[in-house]
């Protein structure tokens, strides 16, 4: 039985790298995503807009408070994520290692998804 895992990509706040830097990274990422698809591991992947575009909703009593900006202040944020299917944590970590290598020096966090 396979388990789903979330591979969260952390990136620093600020401008994206120049096309000369970013284009080869995105090409390598597309190749890795295609390999994940071919292996049956890829579920989906998305990139996110900057944290400044976030809206946080918090219920308090009978009201829902709404604030602009990210949930937490920080110098890094989740810039995107990939969900994979893997037989076990070791297999998910291998996909995470491959993703971290493609996106170096960005960090990738691997977490199991609670099945519902």
CSV table of N, CA, C and O in Angstrom, one decimal, residues 9-12 15-34 36 45 79 82 97-108:
chain,number,residue,atom,x,y,z
A,9,UNK,N,8.6,23.0,-0.5
A,9,UNK,CA,9.8,23.7,-0.9
A,9,UNK,C,9.8,25.1,-0.2
A,9,UNK,O,8.9,25.9,-0.4
A,10,UNK,N,10.9,25.3,0.5
A,10,UNK,CA,11.1,26.6,1.3
A,10,UNK,C,12.0,27.4,0.5
A,10,UNK,O,13.0,27.0,0.0
A,11,UNK,N,11.6,28.7,0.3
A,11,UNK,CA,12.5,29.6,-0.4
A,11,UNK,C,12.5,31.0,0.3
A,11,UNK,O,11.6,31.3,1.1
A,12,UNK,N,13.6,31.7,0.2
A,12,UNK,CA,13.7,33.0,0.8
A,12,UNK,C,12.8,34.0,0.2
A,12,UNK,O,12.4,33.9,-0.9
A,15,UNK,N,12.9,38.7,-4.5
A,15,UNK,CA,12.7,38.5,-6.0
A,15,UNK,C,13.2,37.1,-6.4
A,15,UNK,O,14.1,36.6,-5.8
A,16,UNK,N,12.5,36.6,-7.5
A,16,UNK,CA,12.9,35.4,-8.1
A,16,UNK,C,14.3,35.6,-8.8
A,16,UNK,O,14.6,36.7,-9.2
A,17,UNK,N,15.0,34.5,-8.9
A,17,UNK,CA,16.3,34.6,-9.6
A,17,UNK,C,16.1,35.0,-11.1
A,17,UNK,O,15.0,34.9,-11.6
A,18,UNK,N,17.1,35.5,-11.7
A,18,UNK,CA,17.0,36.0,-13.1
A,18,UNK,C,16.8,34.8,-14.0
A,18,UNK,O,17.0,33.6,-13.6
A,19,UNK,N,16.2,35.0,-15.2
A,19,UNK,CA,15.9,33.9,-16.1
A,19,UNK,C,17.2,33.0,-16.4
A,19,UNK,O,17.0,31.8,-16.6
A,20,UNK,N,18.3,33.6,-16.4
A,20,UNK,CA,19.5,32.9,-16.7
A,20,UNK,C,19.8,31.8,-15.6
A,20,UNK,O,20.3,30.7,-15.9
A,21,UNK,N,19.4,32.1,-14.4
A,21,UNK,CA,19.5,31.2,-13.3
A,21,UNK,C,18.3,30.2,-13.2
A,21,UNK,O,18.4,29.0,-13.0
A,22,UNK,N,17.1,30.8,-13.3
A,22,UNK,CA,15.9,30.1,-13.1
A,22,UNK,C,15.5,29.1,-14.2
A,22,UNK,O,15.0,28.0,-13.9
A,23,UNK,N,15.7,29.5,-15.5
A,23,UNK,CA,15.3,28.7,-16.6
A,23,UNK,C,15.9,27.2,-16.5
A,23,UNK,O,15.2,26.3,-16.7
A,24,UNK,N,17.2,27.1,-16.3
A,24,UNK,CA,17.8,25.7,-16.2
A,24,UNK,C,17.2,24.9,-15.0
A,24,UNK,O,17.0,23.7,-15.1
A,25,UNK,N,17.0,25.6,-13.9
A,25,UNK,CA,16.4,25.0,-12.7
A,25,UNK,C,15.0,24.4,-13.1
A,25,UNK,O,14.6,23.3,-12.8
A,26,UNK,N,14.2,25.3,-13.8
A,26,UNK,CA,12.8,24.9,-14.1
A,26,UNK,C,12.8,23.7,-15.1
A,26,UNK,O,11.9,22.9,-15.1
A,27,UNK,N,13.8,23.7,-16.0
A,27,UNK,CA,13.9,22.6,-17.0
A,27,UNK,C,14.2,21.3,-16.2
A,27,UNK,O,13.6,20.3,-16.5
A,28,UNK,N,15.1,21.4,-15.3
A,28,UNK,CA,15.5,20.2,-14.5
A,28,UNK,C,14.3,19.7,-13.6
A,28,UNK,O,14.1,18.5,-13.5
A,29,UNK,N,13.5,20.7,-13.1
A,29,UNK,CA,12.4,20.4,-12.3
A,29,UNK,C,11.3,19.7,-13.2
A,29,UNK,O,10.7,18.7,-12.8
A,30,UNK,N,11.1,20.2,-14.4
A,30,UNK,CA,10.1,19.5,-15.3
A,30,UNK,C,10.6,18.1,-15.6
A,30,UNK,O,9.7,17.2,-15.7
A,31,UNK,N,11.8,17.9,-15.8
A,31,UNK,CA,12.3,16.5,-16.1
A,31,UNK,C,12.1,15.6,-14.9
A,31,UNK,O,11.7,14.5,-15.0
A,32,UNK,N,12.4,16.1,-13.7
A,32,UNK,CA,12.1,15.3,-12.5
A,32,UNK,C,10.6,15.0,-12.3
A,32,UNK,O,10.3,13.9,-12.0
A,33,UNK,N,9.8,16.0,-12.5
A,33,UNK,CA,8.3,15.8,-12.5
A,33,UNK,C,7.9,14.7,-13.5
A,33,UNK,O,7.1,13.8,-13.2
A,34,UNK,N,8.5,14.7,-14.7
A,34,UNK,CA,8.1,13.7,-15.7
A,34,UNK,C,8.6,12.3,-15.2
A,34,UNK,O,7.9,11.3,-15.4
A,36,UNK,N,8.9,11.4,-12.1
A,36,UNK,CA,8.0,11.0,-11.0
A,36,UNK,C,6.7,10.4,-11.7
A,36,UNK,O,6.1,9.4,-11.2
A,45,UNK,N,1.8,18.9,-8.3
A,45,UNK,CA,2.7,19.9,-7.8
A,45,UNK,C,2.2,21.3,-8.2
A,45,UNK,O,1.6,21.5,-9.2
A,79,UNK,N,7.2,28.1,-1.0
A,79,UNK,CA,7.1,28.6,-2.4
A,79,UNK,C,6.3,27.7,-3.3
A,79,UNK,O,5.9,28.1,-4.4
A,82,UNK,N,5.0,19.6,-3.8
A,82,UNK,CA,4.7,18.4,-4.7
A,82,UNK,C,4.2,17.4,-3.7
A,82,UNK,O,4.6,17.2,-2.6
A,97,UNK,N,15.1,14.1,-1.8
A,97,UNK,CA,16.5,14.4,-2.1
A,97,UNK,C,16.7,14.8,-3.5
A,97,UNK,O,17.5,15.7,-3.8
A,98,UNK,N,16.1,14.1,-4.4
A,98,UNK,CA,16.2,14.5,-5.8
A,98,UNK,C,15.6,15.9,-6.1
A,98,UNK,O,16.2,16.7,-6.8
A,99,UNK,N,14.5,16.2,-5.4
A,99,UNK,CA,13.9,17.6,-5.6
A,99,UNK,C,14.9,18.6,-5.0
A,99,UNK,O,15.1,19.7,-5.6
A,100,UNK,N,15.4,18.4,-3.8
A,100,UNK,CA,16.3,19.3,-3.2
A,100,UNK,C,17.6,19.5,-4.0
A,100,UNK,O,18.1,20.6,-4.1
A,101,UNK,N,18.0,18.5,-4.7
A,101,UNK,CA,19.2,18.6,-5.6
A,101,UNK,C,18.9,19.5,-6.7
A,101,UNK,O,19.7,20.4,-7.1
A,102,UNK,N,17.7,19.3,-7.3
A,102,UNK,CA,17.3,20.2,-8.5
A,102,UNK,C,17.2,21.6,-8.0
A,102,UNK,O,17.6,22.6,-8.8
A,103,UNK,N,16.6,21.9,-6.8
A,103,UNK,CA,16.3,23.2,-6.4
A,103,UNK,C,17.4,23.8,-5.4
A,103,UNK,O,17.1,24.9,-4.8
A,104,UNK,N,18.5,23.2,-5.3
A,104,UNK,CA,19.6,23.7,-4.4
A,104,UNK,C,19.9,25.1,-4.7
A,104,UNK,O,19.9,25.6,-5.8
A,105,UNK,N,20.0,25.9,-3.6
A,105,UNK,CA,20.1,25.6,-2.2
A,105,UNK,C,18.9,25.6,-1.4
A,105,UNK,O,18.9,25.7,-0.2
A,106,UNK,N,17.7,25.5,-2.0
A,106,UNK,CA,16.4,25.6,-1.3
A,106,UNK,C,16.2,24.3,-0.5
A,106,UNK,O,16.7,23.2,-0.9
A,107,UNK,N,15.5,24.4,0.7
A,107,UNK,CA,15.3,23.3,1.5
A,107,UNK,C,13.9,22.6,1.1
A,107,UNK,O,13.0,23.3,0.7
A,108,UNK,N,13.9,21.3,1.3
A,108,UNK,CA,12.6,20.6,1.0
A,108,UNK,C,12.3,19.8,2.2
A,108,UNK,O,13.1,19.0,2.8
